[in-house]
PDB file of C-alpha atoms in Angstrom:
ATOM      1  CA  GLY A   1     139.903 127.023 234.092  1.00 79.00           C
ATOM      2  CA  SER A   2     141.813 129.457 231.915  1.00 86.00           C
ATOM      3  CA  GLU A   3     143.965 130.606 234.841  1.00 89.00           C
ATOM      4  CA  PHE A   4     145.061 127.008 235.430  1.00 89.00           C
ATOM      5  CA  LEU A   5     145.850 126.533 231.727  1.00 91.00           C
ATOM      6  CA  GLN A   6     147.847 129.746 231.631  1.00 91.00           C
ATOM      7  CA  ARG A   7     149.800 128.801 234.757  1.00 91.00           C
ATOM      8  CA  ASP A   8     150.394 125.280 233.396  1.00 93.00           C
ATOM      9  CA  PHE A   9     151.609 126.702 230.086  1.00 93.00           C
ATOM     10  CA  SER A  10     153.925 129.154 231.866  1.00 93.00           C
ATOM     11  CA  GLU A  11     155.423 126.404 234.031  1.00 95.00           C
ATOM     12  CA  THR A  12     155.896 124.085 231.050  1.00 94.00           C
ATOM     13  CA  TYR A  13     157.448 126.856 228.972  1.00 94.00           C
ATOM     14  CA  GLU A  14     159.790 127.804 231.818  1.00 94.00           C
ATOM     15  CA  ARG A  15     160.955 124.184 232.228  1.00 95.00           C
ATOM     16  CA  TYR A  16     161.551 123.895 228.488  1.00 95.00           C
ATOM     17  CA  HIS A  17     163.461 127.192 228.460  1.00 93.00           C
ATOM     18  CA  VAL A  18     165.666 126.126 231.395  1.00 94.00           C
ATOM     19  CA  GLU A  19     166.408 122.781 229.732  1.00 95.00           C
ATOM     20  CA  SER A  20     167.313 124.451 226.452  1.00 94.00           C
ATOM     21  CA  LEU A  21     169.671 126.853 228.249  1.00 93.00           C
ATOM     22  CA  GLN A  22     171.294 123.984 230.133  1.00 94.00           C
ATOM     23  CA  ASN A  23     171.960 122.188 226.857  1.00 95.00           C
ATOM     24  CA  MET A  24     173.708 125.190 225.292  1.00 95.00           C
ATOM     25  CA  SER A  25     177.448 125.559 225.089  1.00 96.00           C
ATOM     26  CA  LYS A  26     179.175 128.516 226.696  1.00 95.00           C
ATOM     27  CA  GLN A  27     179.524 130.153 223.279  1.00 97.00           C
ATOM     28  CA  GLU A  28     175.814 129.688 222.562  1.00 96.00           C
ATOM     29  CA  LEU A  29     174.898 131.169 225.952  1.00 96.00           C
ATOM     30  CA  VAL A  30     177.078 134.203 225.313  1.00 96.00           C
ATOM     31  CA  LYS A  31     175.460 134.650 221.903  1.00 96.00           C
ATOM     32  CA  GLU A  32     171.977 134.376 223.454  1.00 94.00           C
ATOM     33  CA  TYR A  33     172.917 136.918 226.119  1.00 95.00           C
ATOM     34  CA  LEU A  34     174.227 139.373 223.527  1.00 97.00           C
ATOM     35  CA  GLU A  35     171.014 139.009 221.511  1.00 96.00           C
ATOM     36  CA  LEU A  36     168.976 139.761 224.641  1.00 94.00           C
ATOM     37  CA  GLU A  37     171.125 142.821 225.307  1.00 95.00           C
ATOM     38  CA  LYS A  38     170.472 144.078 221.759  1.00 96.00           C
ATOM     39  CA  CYS A  39     166.757 143.497 222.189  1.00 94.00           C
ATOM     40  CA  LEU A  40     166.736 145.322 225.519  1.00 94.00           C
ATOM     41  CA  SER A  41     168.637 148.235 224.011  1.00 94.00           C
ATOM     42  CA  ARG A  42     166.163 148.515 221.111  1.00 94.00           C
ATOM     43  CA  MET A  43     163.229 148.415 223.522  1.00 92.00           C
ATOM     44  CA  GLU A  44     164.746 151.128 225.697  1.00 92.00           C
ATOM     45  CA  GLU A  45     165.331 153.301 222.631  1.00 94.00           C
ATOM     46  CA  GLU A  46     161.751 152.742 221.460  1.00 92.00           C
ATOM     47  CA  ASN A  47     160.471 153.478 224.951  1.00 90.00           C
ATOM     48  CA  ASN A  48     162.421 156.747 225.105  1.00 90.00           C
ATOM     49  CA  ARG A  49     161.258 157.717 221.604  1.00 90.00           C
ATOM     50  CA  LEU A  50     157.630 157.103 222.508  1.00 86.00           C
ATOM     51  CA  ARG A  51     157.974 159.088 225.728  1.00 85.00           C
ATOM     52  CA  MET A  52     159.359 162.045 223.816  1.00 87.00           C
ATOM     53  CA  GLU A  53     156.564 161.809 221.221  1.00 83.00           C
ATOM     54  CA  SER A  54     153.988 161.470 223.963  1.00 78.00           C
ATOM     55  CA  LYS A  55     155.261 164.615 225.683  1.00 79.00           C
ATOM     56  CA  LYS A  56     155.328 166.429 222.359  1.00 79.00           C
ATOM     57  CA  HIS A  57     151.718 165.477 221.561  1.00 75.00           C
ATOM     58  CA  GLY A  58     150.283 166.002 225.006  1.00 70.00           C
ATOM     59  CA  GLY A  59     150.348 162.396 226.193  1.00 57.00           C
ATOM     60  CA  GLU A  60     148.072 160.561 223.749  1.00 58.00           C
ATOM     61  CA  THR A  61     146.657 157.406 225.306  1.00 63.00           C
ATOM     62  CA  ALA A  62     147.790 155.015 222.544  1.00 64.00           C
ATOM     63  CA  ASP A  63     151.410 156.098 222.955  1.00 65.00           C
ATOM     64  CA  THR A  64     151.120 155.954 226.729  1.00 71.00           C
ATOM     65  CA  ALA A  65     149.812 152.395 226.557  1.00 76.00           C
ATOM     66  CA  ARG A  66     152.681 151.395 224.226  1.00 76.00           C
ATOM     67  CA  VAL A  67     155.223 152.986 226.598  1.00 76.00           C
ATOM     68  CA  GLN A  68     153.759 151.070 229.528  1.00 79.00           C
ATOM     69  CA  GLN A  69     153.839 147.851 227.523  1.00 81.00           C
ATOM     70  CA  LEU A  70     157.500 148.396 226.642  1.00 79.00           C
ATOM     71  CA  GLU A  71     158.353 149.218 230.257  1.00 81.00           C
ATOM     72  CA  LEU A  72     156.819 145.929 231.379  1.00 80.00           C
ATOM     73  CA  GLU A  73     158.779 144.044 228.720  1.00 79.00           C
ATOM     74  CA  VAL A  74     162.019 145.781 229.728  1.00 79.00           C
ATOM     75  CA  ASP A  75     161.385 144.893 233.377  1.00 78.00           C
ATOM     76  CA  ARG A  76     160.695 141.275 232.412  1.00 76.00           C
ATOM     77  CA  LEU A  77     163.952 141.044 230.443  1.00 73.00           C
TER      78      LEU A  77
END
């Protein structure tokens, strides 16, 4: 049940996202790309900061989980 709903939502969202990108002008696409690059850069900086803090504090589990979450987000982007 919930797996189907999640998959259906993901497919619908993906179609909507593709349509919205197709309707953008070249200038809007470039702007969107630059925003994504900024976001990726901030996430990488946060990831590196958390890794350094984690090493400094002996690898606390909360920081480790946040680092893993950021790594997944970076990979997705």
